[in-house]
CSV table of N, CA and C in Angstrom, one decimal:
chain,number,residue,atom,x,y,z
G,1,UNK,N,-22.3,4.9,5.0
G,1,UNK,CA,-22.7,5.2,6.3
G,1,UNK,C,-24.1,4.8,6.7
G,2,UNK,N,-25.1,5.1,5.6
G,2,UNK,CA,-26.3,4.7,5.7
G,2,UNK,C,-26.6,3.4,5.8
G,3,UNK,N,-25.7,2.4,5.1
G,3,UNK,CA,-26.2,0.9,5.4
G,3,UNK,C,-25.3,0.4,6.5
G,4,UNK,N,-25.0,1.2,7.3
G,4,UNK,CA,-23.9,0.6,8.4
G,4,UNK,C,-22.7,-0.4,8.3
G,5,UNK,N,-22.3,-0.2,7.1
G,5,UNK,CA,-21.1,-1.2,6.3
G,5,UNK,C,-20.1,0.0,6.0
G,6,UNK,N,-18.8,0.1,6.5
G,6,UNK,CA,-18.1,1.0,5.8
G,6,UNK,C,-17.4,0.5,4.5
G,7,UNK,N,-16.9,1.6,3.9
G,7,UNK,CA,-16.5,1.1,2.4
G,7,UNK,C,-15.5,0.1,2.3
G,8,UNK,N,-14.5,-0.2,3.1
G,8,UNK,CA,-13.4,-1.1,3.1
G,8,UNK,C,-14.3,-2.7,3.2
G,9,UNK,N,-15.0,-2.6,4.3
G,9,UNK,CA,-16.0,-3.9,4.2
G,9,UNK,C,-16.6,-4.2,3.1
G,10,UNK,N,-17.2,-3.4,2.5
G,10,UNK,CA,-17.9,-3.5,1.3
G,10,UNK,C,-17.1,-4.0,0.2
G,11,UNK,N,-16.1,-3.4,0.2
G,11,UNK,CA,-15.2,-3.8,-1.0
G,11,UNK,C,-14.5,-5.3,-0.8
G,12,UNK,N,-14.4,-5.6,0.5
G,12,UNK,CA,-13.8,-7.0,0.8
G,12,UNK,C,-15.0,-7.9,0.4
G,13,UNK,N,-16.0,-7.6,0.9
G,13,UNK,CA,-17.3,-8.5,0.6
G,13,UNK,C,-17.3,-8.7,-1.0
G,14,UNK,N,-17.4,-7.7,-1.5
G,14,UNK,CA,-17.4,-8.1,-3.3
G,14,UNK,C,-16.3,-8.7,-3.6
G,15,UNK,N,-14.9,-8.8,-2.9
G,15,UNK,CA,-13.8,-9.2,-3.4
G,15,UNK,C,-14.2,-11.0,-3.1
G,16,UNK,N,-14.5,-11.3,-1.6
G,16,UNK,CA,-14.8,-12.3,-1.6
G,16,UNK,C,-15.9,-13.3,-2.3
G,17,UNK,N,-16.9,-12.4,-2.6
G,17,UNK,CA,-17.9,-13.2,-3.7
G,17,UNK,C,-17.3,-13.4,-4.8
G,18,UNK,N,-16.7,-12.5,-5.5
G,18,UNK,CA,-15.9,-12.8,-6.7
G,18,UNK,C,-14.9,-14.3,-6.5
G,19,UNK,N,-14.4,-14.0,-5.4
G,19,UNK,CA,-13.5,-15.3,-5.3
G,19,UNK,C,-14.3,-16.6,-5.2
G,20,UNK,N,-15.4,-16.4,-4.6
G,20,UNK,CA,-16.2,-17.7,-4.5
G,20,UNK,C,-16.5,-18.2,-5.9
G,21,UNK,N,-17.0,-17.3,-6.6
G,21,UNK,CA,-17.3,-17.6,-8.1
G,21,UNK,C,-16.3,-18.0,-8.7
G,22,UNK,N,-15.1,-17.6,-8.8
G,22,UNK,CA,-13.9,-18.0,-9.3
G,22,UNK,C,-13.4,-19.5,-8.8
G,23,UNK,N,-13.8,-19.8,-7.8
G,23,UNK,CA,-13.2,-21.1,-7.1
G,23,UNK,C,-14.2,-22.0,-7.5
G,24,UNK,N,-15.7,-22.0,-7.9
G,24,UNK,CA,-16.7,-22.8,-8.2
G,24,UNK,C,-16.5,-22.7,-9.9
G,25,UNK,N,-16.2,-21.8,-10.3
G,25,UNK,CA,-16.3,-22.0,-12.0
G,25,UNK,C,-15.0,-21.9,-12.8
G,26,UNK,N,-14.0,-22.0,-12.3
G,26,UNK,CA,-12.6,-22.0,-12.7
G,26,UNK,C,-11.6,-23.1,-12.0
G,27,UNK,N,-10.5,-23.5,-12.8
G,27,UNK,CA,-9.5,-24.1,-12.1
G,27,UNK,C,-8.4,-23.3,-11.8
G,28,UNK,N,-8.7,-22.0,-11.6
G,28,UNK,CA,-7.5,-21.3,-11.3
G,28,UNK,C,-7.1,-21.7,-9.9
G,29,UNK,N,-5.7,-21.5,-9.7
G,29,UNK,CA,-5.0,-21.9,-8.6
G,29,UNK,C,-5.4,-20.7,-7.5
G,30,UNK,N,-5.5,-21.1,-6.3
G,30,UNK,CA,-5.6,-20.3,-5.3
G,30,UNK,C,-5.1,-18.9,-5.1
G,31,UNK,N,-3.6,-19.2,-5.4
G,31,UNK,CA,-2.9,-18.1,-5.4
G,31,UNK,C,-3.3,-16.9,-6.6
G,32,UNK,N,-3.8,-17.6,-7.7
G,32,UNK,CA,-4.1,-16.7,-8.8
G,32,UNK,C,-5.5,-16.1,-8.5
G,33,UNK,N,-6.5,-16.9,-7.9
G,33,UNK,CA,-7.8,-16.2,-7.6
G,33,UNK,C,-7.4,-15.2,-6.6
G,34,UNK,N,-6.6,-15.2,-5.7
G,34,UNK,CA,-6.3,-14.3,-4.7
G,34,UNK,C,-5.7,-12.9,-5.2
G,35,UNK,N,-5.0,-13.1,-6.2
G,35,UNK,CA,-4.2,-12.0,-7.0
G,35,UNK,C,-5.5,-11.3,-7.9
G,36,UNK,N,-6.4,-12.3,-8.4
G,36,UNK,CA,-7.3,-11.8,-9.5
G,36,UNK,C,-8.5,-10.7,-8.8
G,37,UNK,N,-8.7,-11.0,-7.5
G,37,UNK,CA,-9.7,-10.3,-6.8
G,37,UNK,C,-9.2,-9.2,-5.7
G,38,UNK,N,-7.6,-9.1,-6.0
G,38,UNK,CA,-7.0,-8.1,-5.5
G,38,UNK,C,-6.0,-8.3,-4.2
G,39,UNK,N,-6.0,-9.4,-4.0
G,39,UNK,CA,-4.9,-9.5,-2.8
G,39,UNK,C,-3.7,-10.0,-3.2
G,40,UNK,N,-2.4,-9.1,-2.7
G,40,UNK,CA,-1.2,-9.6,-3.1
G,40,UNK,C,-0.6,-10.7,-2.3
G,41,UNK,N,-1.2,-11.0,-1.1
G,41,UNK,CA,-0.7,-12.0,-0.1
G,41,UNK,C,-1.8,-13.2,-0.2
G,42,UNK,N,-1.4,-14.2,-0.8
G,42,UNK,CA,-2.2,-15.4,-0.6
G,42,UNK,C,-2.7,-15.7,0.5
G,43,UNK,N,-1.8,-16.0,1.4
G,43,UNK,CA,-2.0,-16.3,3.1
G,43,UNK,C,-3.1,-15.6,3.7
G,44,UNK,N,-2.8,-14.2,3.6
G,44,UNK,CA,-3.8,-13.2,3.9
G,44,UNK,C,-5.1,-13.5,3.3
G,45,UNK,N,-5.3,-13.6,2.0
G,45,UNK,CA,-6.4,-14.0,1.1
G,45,UNK,C,-7.4,-15.2,1.9
G,46,UNK,N,-6.4,-16.3,2.1
G,46,UNK,CA,-6.8,-17.5,2.5
G,46,UNK,C,-7.4,-17.4,4.1
G,47,UNK,N,-6.9,-16.5,5.0
G,47,UNK,CA,-7.0,-16.2,6.1
G,47,UNK,C,-8.6,-15.5,6.4
G,48,UNK,N,-8.6,-14.5,5.4
G,48,UNK,CA,-9.7,-13.4,5.4
G,48,UNK,C,-11.0,-14.2,4.7
G,49,UNK,N,-10.7,-15.4,3.7
G,49,UNK,CA,-11.8,-16.0,3.2
G,49,UNK,C,-12.5,-17.0,4.3
G,50,UNK,N,-11.5,-17.7,5.1
G,50,UNK,CA,-11.8,-18.6,6.2
G,50,UNK,C,-12.5,-17.6,7.1
G,51,UNK,N,-12.3,-16.4,7.7
G,51,UNK,CA,-13.1,-15.8,8.5
G,51,UNK,C,-14.4,-15.3,7.9
G,52,UNK,N,-14.5,-15.2,6.7
G,52,UNK,CA,-15.9,-14.8,6.1
G,52,UNK,C,-16.9,-15.8,5.9
G,53,UNK,N,-16.3,-17.0,5.5
G,53,UNK,CA,-17.1,-18.1,5.4
G,53,UNK,C,-16.8,-19.2,5.8
G,54,UNK,N,-15.9,-19.5,7.0
G,54,UNK,CA,-15.8,-20.6,8.0
G,54,UNK,C,-14.9,-21.8,7.4
G,55,UNK,N,-14.7,-21.7,6.1
G,55,UNK,CA,-13.7,-22.8,5.9
G,55,UNK,C,-12.9,-22.3,4.7
G,56,UNK,N,-11.7,-22.9,4.2
G,56,UNK,CA,-10.7,-22.5,3.6
G,56,UNK,C,-11.1,-22.5,2.0
G,57,UNK,N,-10.4,-21.6,1.3
G,57,UNK,CA,-10.6,-21.6,-0.1
G,57,UNK,C,-10.7,-22.9,-0.8
G,58,UNK,N,-9.6,-23.7,-0.3
G,58,UNK,CA,-9.4,-25.2,-0.8
G,58,UNK,C,-10.4,-26.1,-0.3
G,59,UNK,N,-11.0,-25.8,1.0
G,59,UNK,CA,-12.3,-26.8,1.5
G,59,UNK,C,-13.6,-26.3,0.5
G,60,UNK,N,-13.7,-25.0,0.4
G,60,UNK,CA,-14.7,-24.3,-0.4
G,60,UNK,C,-14.7,-25.2,-1.9
G,61,UNK,N,-13.7,-25.0,-2.5
G,61,UNK,CA,-13.7,-25.7,-4.0
G,61,UNK,C,-13.9,-27.3,-3.9
G,62,UNK,N,-13.3,-27.9,-2.8
G,62,UNK,CA,-13.7,-29.1,-2.8
G,62,UNK,C,-15.0,-29.7,-2.6
G,63,UNK,N,-15.8,-28.8,-2.1
G,63,UNK,CA,-17.1,-28.9,-1.5
G,63,UNK,C,-18.1,-28.8,-2.8
G,64,UNK,N,-17.5,-28.0,-3.8
G,64,UNK,CA,-18.7,-27.7,-5.1
G,64,UNK,C,-19.3,-28.9,-5.7
G,65,UNK,N,-20.3,-28.8,-5.9
G,65,UNK,CA,-21.2,-30.0,-6.3
G,65,UNK,C,-20.9,-30.1,-8.0
């Protein structure tokens, strides 16, 4: 409550940060990344990732340097 972020949003943010890291540093399939960070539905994970970052996990991975 003190930070203005509820617990659910904080957990999702940490999962998304970990997903970004996995997408950049591993060759894991997106479905496997979703499962690794705690999402049982890869479609939901992809929608949420796009909501957070404005691009899909696939687009994010393809933009890596």
